[in-house]
Structures are given as C-alpha cells and as structure tokens.
Short mmCIF file of N, CA and C in Angstrom, two decimals:
data_model
loop_
_atom_site.label_atom_id
_atom_site.label_comp_id
_atom_site.label_asym_id
_atom_site.label_seq_id
_atom_site.Cartn_x
_atom_site.Cartn_y
_atom_site.Cartn_z
N MET A 162 0.84 -1.19 0.00
CA MET A 162 0.00 0.00 0.00
C MET A 162 0.88 1.25 0.00
N THR A 163 0.57 2.19 -0.85
CA THR A 163 1.32 3.42 -0.97
C THR A 163 0.92 4.38 0.15
N GLU A 164 1.92 5.08 0.68
CA GLU A 164 1.65 6.05 1.73
C GLU A 164 0.90 7.25 1.15
N ALA A 165 -0.05 7.77 1.90
CA ALA A 165 -0.81 8.94 1.46
C ALA A 165 0.11 10.16 1.39
N LEU A 166 -0.21 11.06 0.48
CA LEU A 166 0.54 12.30 0.32
C LEU A 166 -0.33 13.46 0.79
N HIS A 167 0.20 14.23 1.72
CA HIS A 167 -0.54 15.35 2.30
C HIS A 167 0.22 16.65 2.01
N PHE A 168 -0.50 17.64 1.48
CA PHE A 168 0.07 18.94 1.16
C PHE A 168 -0.78 20.03 1.77
N VAL A 169 -0.11 21.08 2.27
CA VAL A 169 -0.80 22.26 2.80
C VAL A 169 -0.39 23.44 1.92
N LEU A 170 -1.38 24.14 1.39
CA LEU A 170 -1.11 25.33 0.59
C LEU A 170 -0.87 26.52 1.50
N ASP A 171 0.24 27.24 1.28
CA ASP A 171 0.38 28.52 1.99
C ASP A 171 -0.26 29.60 1.12
N GLU A 172 -0.30 30.82 1.62
CA GLU A 172 -0.98 31.89 0.89
C GLU A 172 -0.34 32.17 -0.47
N THR A 173 0.98 31.99 -0.58
CA THR A 173 1.64 32.25 -1.87
C THR A 173 1.24 31.19 -2.89
N ALA A 174 1.05 29.97 -2.46
CA ALA A 174 0.61 28.91 -3.37
C ALA A 174 -0.82 29.15 -3.83
N MET A 175 -1.65 29.66 -2.92
CA MET A 175 -3.04 29.95 -3.27
C MET A 175 -3.11 31.06 -4.31
N VAL A 176 -2.32 32.10 -4.12
CA VAL A 176 -2.28 33.20 -5.09
C VAL A 176 -1.73 32.70 -6.42
N ALA A 177 -0.68 31.89 -6.36
CA ALA A 177 -0.10 31.34 -7.59
C ALA A 177 -1.11 30.49 -8.35
N ALA A 178 -1.90 29.71 -7.62
CA ALA A 178 -2.93 28.89 -8.27
C ALA A 178 -3.93 29.79 -9.00
N GLY A 179 -4.31 30.87 -8.37
CA GLY A 179 -5.25 31.81 -8.99
C GLY A 179 -4.69 32.50 -10.21
N ARG A 180 -3.38 32.59 -10.26
CA ARG A 180 -2.72 33.23 -11.41
C ARG A 180 -2.33 32.22 -12.49
N GLY A 181 -2.77 30.96 -12.32
CA GLY A 181 -2.52 29.96 -13.35
C GLY A 181 -1.22 29.19 -13.23
N ASN A 182 -0.60 29.17 -12.07
CA ASN A 182 0.63 28.41 -11.88
C ASN A 182 0.38 26.94 -12.21
N VAL A 183 1.16 26.41 -13.13
CA VAL A 183 0.95 25.05 -13.63
C VAL A 183 1.16 24.02 -12.52
N LEU A 184 2.19 24.18 -11.71
CA LEU A 184 2.45 23.20 -10.65
C LEU A 184 1.35 23.20 -9.60
N ALA A 185 0.86 24.38 -9.24
CA ALA A 185 -0.25 24.47 -8.28
C ALA A 185 -1.50 23.82 -8.86
N SER A 186 -1.75 24.06 -10.14
CA SER A 186 -2.92 23.46 -10.80
C SER A 186 -2.82 21.95 -10.83
N ARG A 187 -1.64 21.43 -11.10
CA ARG A 187 -1.45 19.97 -11.11
C ARG A 187 -1.67 19.38 -9.73
N LEU A 188 -1.18 20.06 -8.71
CA LEU A 188 -1.36 19.59 -7.34
C LEU A 188 -2.85 19.54 -6.98
N ILE A 189 -3.57 20.58 -7.35
CA ILE A 189 -5.01 20.62 -7.08
C ILE A 189 -5.72 19.50 -7.84
N HIS A 190 -5.36 19.31 -9.10
CA HIS A 190 -5.97 18.24 -9.90
C HIS A 190 -5.71 16.87 -9.30
N ARG A 191 -4.47 16.60 -8.90
CA ARG A 191 -4.15 15.29 -8.33
C ARG A 191 -4.89 15.05 -7.02
N ALA A 192 -5.00 16.08 -6.20
CA ALA A 192 -5.72 15.92 -4.93
C ALA A 192 -7.19 15.59 -5.18
N HIS A 193 -7.72 16.06 -6.29
CA HIS A 193 -9.12 15.79 -6.63
C HIS A 193 -9.28 14.41 -7.28
N SER A 194 -8.31 14.00 -8.08
CA SER A 194 -8.52 12.82 -8.91
C SER A 194 -7.78 11.56 -8.47
N GLU A 195 -6.82 11.66 -7.60
CA GLU A 195 -6.03 10.48 -7.24
C GLU A 195 -6.24 10.08 -5.78
N VAL A 196 -6.43 8.81 -5.59
CA VAL A 196 -6.58 8.26 -4.25
C VAL A 196 -5.26 8.44 -3.50
N GLY A 197 -5.35 8.87 -2.25
CA GLY A 197 -4.16 9.01 -1.43
C GLY A 197 -3.46 10.35 -1.52
N TRP A 198 -4.02 11.28 -2.30
CA TRP A 198 -3.49 12.65 -2.38
C TRP A 198 -4.46 13.56 -1.64
N PHE A 199 -3.94 14.33 -0.70
CA PHE A 199 -4.78 15.22 0.11
C PHE A 199 -4.18 16.62 0.09
N LEU A 200 -5.05 17.61 -0.04
CA LEU A 200 -4.62 19.01 -0.13
C LEU A 200 -5.45 19.84 0.84
N TYR A 201 -4.75 20.64 1.64
CA TYR A 201 -5.39 21.42 2.70
C TYR A 201 -5.14 22.91 2.50
N ALA A 202 -6.14 23.70 2.84
CA ALA A 202 -6.05 25.15 2.79
C ALA A 202 -6.39 25.70 4.18
N PRO A 203 -5.39 26.11 4.96
CA PRO A 203 -5.67 26.70 6.27
C PRO A 203 -6.47 27.99 6.12
N ALA A 204 -7.48 28.16 6.94
CA ALA A 204 -8.37 29.32 6.83
C ALA A 204 -7.61 30.64 6.88
N CYS A 205 -6.62 30.76 7.74
CA CYS A 205 -5.88 32.03 7.85
C CYS A 205 -5.07 32.31 6.60
N ALA A 206 -4.56 31.28 5.95
CA ALA A 206 -3.84 31.46 4.69
C ALA A 206 -4.83 31.85 3.58
N LEU A 207 -6.04 31.31 3.63
CA LEU A 207 -7.08 31.70 2.66
C LEU A 207 -7.39 33.19 2.77
N VAL A 208 -7.50 33.68 3.99
CA VAL A 208 -7.78 35.10 4.21
C VAL A 208 -6.65 35.95 3.63
N GLU A 209 -5.42 35.58 3.90
CA GLU A 209 -4.27 36.34 3.41
C GLU A 209 -4.20 36.29 1.88
N ALA A 210 -4.45 35.13 1.30
CA ALA A 210 -4.46 35.02 -0.16
C ALA A 210 -5.53 35.91 -0.76
N ASP A 211 -6.68 35.99 -0.11
CA ASP A 211 -7.77 36.82 -0.61
C ASP A 211 -7.44 38.30 -0.49
N ARG A 212 -6.66 38.66 0.49
CA ARG A 212 -6.23 40.06 0.62
C ARG A 212 -5.27 40.42 -0.52
N ILE A 213 -4.43 39.47 -0.89
CA ILE A 213 -3.46 39.70 -1.97
C ILE A 213 -4.15 39.67 -3.33
N ARG A 214 -5.03 38.70 -3.50
CA ARG A 214 -5.74 38.51 -4.79
C ARG A 214 -7.21 38.27 -4.48
N PRO A 215 -8.01 39.34 -4.43
CA PRO A 215 -9.42 39.20 -4.09
C PRO A 215 -10.13 38.13 -4.95
N GLY A 216 -10.93 37.33 -4.26
CA GLY A 216 -11.65 36.24 -4.90
C GLY A 216 -10.98 34.89 -4.74
N SER A 217 -9.73 34.89 -4.31
CA SER A 217 -8.97 33.63 -4.17
C SER A 217 -9.61 32.68 -3.18
N ALA A 218 -10.02 33.19 -2.05
CA ALA A 218 -10.55 32.32 -0.99
C ALA A 218 -11.81 31.59 -1.45
N GLU A 219 -12.73 32.32 -2.02
CA GLU A 219 -13.98 31.71 -2.46
C GLU A 219 -13.74 30.68 -3.55
N ARG A 220 -12.85 31.01 -4.49
CA ARG A 220 -12.55 30.10 -5.60
C ARG A 220 -11.92 28.82 -5.10
N LEU A 221 -10.90 28.94 -4.25
CA LEU A 221 -10.20 27.75 -3.75
C LEU A 221 -11.10 26.89 -2.86
N ALA A 222 -11.87 27.53 -2.01
CA ALA A 222 -12.75 26.79 -1.11
C ALA A 222 -13.80 25.99 -1.87
N ALA A 223 -14.14 26.42 -3.08
CA ALA A 223 -15.15 25.73 -3.88
C ALA A 223 -14.59 24.56 -4.69
N LEU A 224 -13.26 24.46 -4.78
CA LEU A 224 -12.67 23.40 -5.59
C LEU A 224 -12.76 22.04 -4.91
N PRO A 225 -13.12 21.01 -5.67
CA PRO A 225 -13.12 19.67 -5.09
C PRO A 225 -11.68 19.23 -4.84
N GLY A 226 -11.50 18.48 -3.80
CA GLY A 226 -10.16 17.99 -3.49
C GLY A 226 -9.40 18.84 -2.50
N ILE A 227 -9.93 20.02 -2.17
CA ILE A 227 -9.27 20.88 -1.20
C ILE A 227 -10.09 20.88 0.08
N THR A 228 -9.43 20.59 1.18
CA THR A 228 -10.07 20.62 2.49
C THR A 228 -9.66 21.91 3.20
N VAL A 229 -10.64 22.74 3.54
CA VAL A 229 -10.36 23.97 4.28
C VAL A 229 -10.23 23.60 5.75
N LEU A 230 -9.11 24.02 6.34
CA LEU A 230 -8.87 23.74 7.76
C LEU A 230 -9.31 24.94 8.59
N ASP A 231 -10.29 24.71 9.45
CA ASP A 231 -10.81 25.76 10.31
C ASP A 231 -9.77 26.19 11.34
N LEU A 232 -10.00 27.35 11.87
CA LEU A 232 -9.16 27.83 12.96
C LEU A 232 -9.76 27.29 14.26
N ASP A 233 -9.28 26.09 14.63
CA ASP A 233 -9.77 25.46 15.86
C ASP A 233 -8.90 25.89 17.04
N LEU A 234 -9.24 25.42 18.22
CA LEU A 234 -8.51 25.83 19.43
C LEU A 234 -7.03 25.47 19.37
N PRO A 235 -6.64 24.24 19.00
CA PRO A 235 -5.21 23.94 18.93
C PRO A 235 -4.46 24.86 17.95
N ALA A 236 -5.08 25.17 16.83
CA ALA A 236 -4.44 26.08 15.86
C ALA A 236 -4.33 27.47 16.45
N ALA A 237 -5.38 27.94 17.10
CA ALA A 237 -5.36 29.28 17.70
C ALA A 237 -4.28 29.38 18.77
N LEU A 238 -4.13 28.35 19.57
CA LEU A 238 -3.09 28.36 20.61
C LEU A 238 -1.70 28.35 19.99
N ALA A 239 -1.51 27.60 18.92
CA ALA A 239 -0.22 27.58 18.23
C ALA A 239 0.08 28.94 17.61
N MET A 240 -0.93 29.60 17.11
CA MET A 240 -0.75 30.89 16.46
C MET A 240 -0.55 32.03 17.44
N ALA A 241 -0.99 31.85 18.67
CA ALA A 241 -0.90 32.93 19.66
C ALA A 241 0.54 33.38 19.90
N ARG A 242 1.49 32.50 19.64
CA ARG A 242 2.90 32.83 19.86
C ARG A 242 3.56 33.46 18.64
N GLU A 243 2.82 33.61 17.55
CA GLU A 243 3.39 34.07 16.29
C GLU A 243 2.94 35.51 15.98
N THR A 244 3.63 36.12 15.03
CA THR A 244 3.29 37.49 14.64
C THR A 244 2.44 37.55 13.38
N SER A 245 2.44 36.50 12.59
CA SER A 245 1.68 36.48 11.34
C SER A 245 0.81 35.22 11.31
N TRP A 246 -0.47 35.41 11.12
CA TRP A 246 -1.41 34.31 11.23
C TRP A 246 -1.31 33.29 10.10
N ALA A 247 -1.16 33.74 8.86
CA ALA A 247 -1.17 32.80 7.72
C ALA A 247 -0.04 31.78 7.81
N PRO A 248 1.23 32.21 7.97
CA PRO A 248 2.29 31.21 8.08
C PRO A 248 2.16 30.33 9.32
N ALA A 249 1.68 30.92 10.41
CA ALA A 249 1.53 30.15 11.65
C ALA A 249 0.47 29.05 11.48
N HIS A 250 -0.64 29.38 10.85
CA HIS A 250 -1.69 28.38 10.64
C HIS A 250 -1.21 27.31 9.65
N THR A 251 -0.48 27.72 8.63
CA THR A 251 0.06 26.77 7.66
C THR A 251 1.05 25.83 8.33
N ARG A 252 1.96 26.37 9.12
CA ARG A 252 2.95 25.54 9.83
C ARG A 252 2.25 24.56 10.77
N HIS A 253 1.26 25.05 11.49
CA HIS A 253 0.50 24.18 12.41
C HIS A 253 -0.17 23.05 11.63
N ALA A 254 -0.75 23.38 10.47
CA ALA A 254 -1.44 22.37 9.66
C ALA A 254 -0.48 21.32 9.11
N ALA A 255 0.78 21.68 8.96
CA ALA A 255 1.77 20.75 8.41
C ALA A 255 2.37 19.83 9.48
N GLU A 256 2.11 20.11 10.74
CA GLU A 256 2.65 19.28 11.82
C GLU A 256 2.00 17.90 11.82
N PRO A 257 2.72 16.91 12.32
CA PRO A 257 2.13 15.56 12.40
C PRO A 257 0.87 15.54 13.28
N THR A 258 -0.08 14.72 12.85
CA THR A 258 -1.32 14.50 13.61
C THR A 258 -1.61 13.00 13.56
N ALA A 259 -2.67 12.58 14.22
CA ALA A 259 -3.07 11.17 14.17
C ALA A 259 -3.41 10.76 12.74
N GLU A 260 -4.05 11.67 11.99
CA GLU A 260 -4.42 11.38 10.60
C GLU A 260 -3.22 11.48 9.66
N ARG A 261 -2.24 12.30 10.03
CA ARG A 261 -1.05 12.52 9.20
C ARG A 261 0.19 12.34 10.07
N PRO A 262 0.55 11.09 10.39
CA PRO A 262 1.66 10.86 11.32
C PRO A 262 2.99 11.44 10.86
N ASN A 263 3.18 11.59 9.55
CA ASN A 263 4.41 12.18 9.03
C ASN A 263 4.24 13.67 8.72
N GLY A 264 3.11 14.22 9.09
CA GLY A 264 2.85 15.62 8.81
C GLY A 264 2.49 15.82 7.35
N ALA A 265 2.58 17.05 6.91
CA ALA A 265 2.25 17.41 5.53
C ALA A 265 3.37 18.28 4.97
N VAL A 266 3.43 18.35 3.66
CA VAL A 266 4.41 19.18 2.96
C VAL A 266 3.76 20.52 2.66
N VAL A 267 4.47 21.61 2.93
CA VAL A 267 3.96 22.94 2.61
C VAL A 267 4.24 23.24 1.14
N ALA A 268 3.18 23.46 0.37
CA ALA A 268 3.31 23.87 -1.03
C ALA A 268 3.36 25.39 -1.03
N THR A 269 4.40 25.94 -1.65
CA THR A 269 4.62 27.38 -1.60
C THR A 269 5.25 27.90 -2.89
N ALA A 270 4.97 29.15 -3.18
CA ALA A 270 5.64 29.83 -4.29
C ALA A 270 6.78 30.69 -3.77
N ALA A 271 6.99 30.67 -2.47
CA ALA A 271 8.06 31.45 -1.83
C ALA A 271 8.82 30.56 -0.84
N PRO A 272 9.60 29.60 -1.34
CA PRO A 272 10.26 28.64 -0.45
C PRO A 272 11.24 29.26 0.53
N ASP A 273 11.82 30.41 0.19
CA ASP A 273 12.78 31.05 1.10
C ASP A 273 12.13 31.46 2.43
N VAL A 274 10.84 31.73 2.39
CA VAL A 274 10.11 32.11 3.61
C VAL A 274 10.15 30.98 4.64
N TRP A 275 10.24 29.76 4.16
CA TRP A 275 10.17 28.59 5.03
C TRP A 275 11.54 28.07 5.48
N LYS A 276 12.62 28.70 5.02
CA LYS A 276 13.96 28.26 5.44
C LYS A 276 14.09 28.36 6.95
N GLY A 277 14.62 27.32 7.54
CA GLY A 277 14.79 27.29 8.99
C GLY A 277 13.56 26.87 9.76
N GLN A 278 12.45 26.66 9.06
CA GLN A 278 11.21 26.22 9.71
C GLN A 278 11.18 24.70 9.73
N PRO A 279 10.53 24.12 10.72
CA PRO A 279 10.48 22.65 10.82
C PRO A 279 9.40 22.04 9.93
N VAL A 280 9.46 22.35 8.62
CA VAL A 280 8.50 21.80 7.67
C VAL A 280 9.23 21.36 6.40
N ARG A 281 8.61 20.41 5.70
CA ARG A 281 9.07 20.04 4.37
C ARG A 281 8.36 20.96 3.37
N VAL A 282 9.05 21.29 2.28
CA VAL A 282 8.53 22.28 1.33
C VAL A 282 8.51 21.72 -0.08
N LEU A 283 7.43 22.04 -0.80
CA LEU A 283 7.32 21.79 -2.22
C LEU A 283 7.32 23.14 -2.91
N ASP A 284 8.37 23.42 -3.67
CA ASP A 284 8.52 24.70 -4.36
C ASP A 284 7.67 24.71 -5.63
N LEU A 285 6.70 25.61 -5.68
CA LEU A 285 5.84 25.75 -6.84
C LEU A 285 6.32 26.84 -7.79
N GLY A 286 7.48 27.38 -7.50
CA GLY A 286 8.02 28.46 -8.32
C GLY A 286 8.41 27.99 -9.70
N PRO A 287 8.59 28.96 -10.61
CA PRO A 287 8.93 28.63 -11.99
C PRO A 287 10.30 27.98 -12.13
#
C-alpha cells in the first residue's frame, strides 16, 4: 500500500494557483482525482491570499479535493505565539497529527520564507 501524500497550501501557493501556476494546478488536480493525495487550505492562509488577490478564498474553497482547515482551538493556541497568522496556521497544519503521522508538505511559491522552519517544502516556483 502506498503512503498517502498530504500537502498544505500557503498563501503564496493559493495566489499562484489563482494566477494559473501550472504546478499548483497539477497539485489541485491530483488531490481531486487520485486516491491518497490530500490538499489542505488553512483558513488564515485563505484570508491572506484573498487580501493579496481578491476572490482567491472563495474560488479555492469551492474546488473539489481541497479541504479547508478551520481555525480550531489547537491552531489558535499555536498561532498565539506568532506574529503572522497565515504562516503560523500553515505551519501548524503541516505538523504531524493522528491522521497525518508524518505531517504534511507545505506547497509554496516562496520557499525562502520557510527556510529554517520545521516543515518540508514543495517549491511551486517557476
């Protein structure tokens, strides 16, 4: 049995998807069409993406294959120590959980932002 693949979109990946980024589009398509591929959109990253590119949040939330992660109590507590909500919620979503024992990979169009962070990164840049 193949291990499931879990990806978390950060706000830069969401904006890139809205601008037609081929790698982001492929990731979204695979999460919708392939068994064992999972794609998550943290709510705080959706808000930030929508601020950068209005309409992004509604469009992404409507796509099949994307699971919007609510701002629940554990996420809020993790974010309380941070200065920026979108990266904090994304990082929290990428941490290991019972459903994702190996955590998730952060899909981003700005991989340098994640240097030094305890996450794996998928660079969606050109």
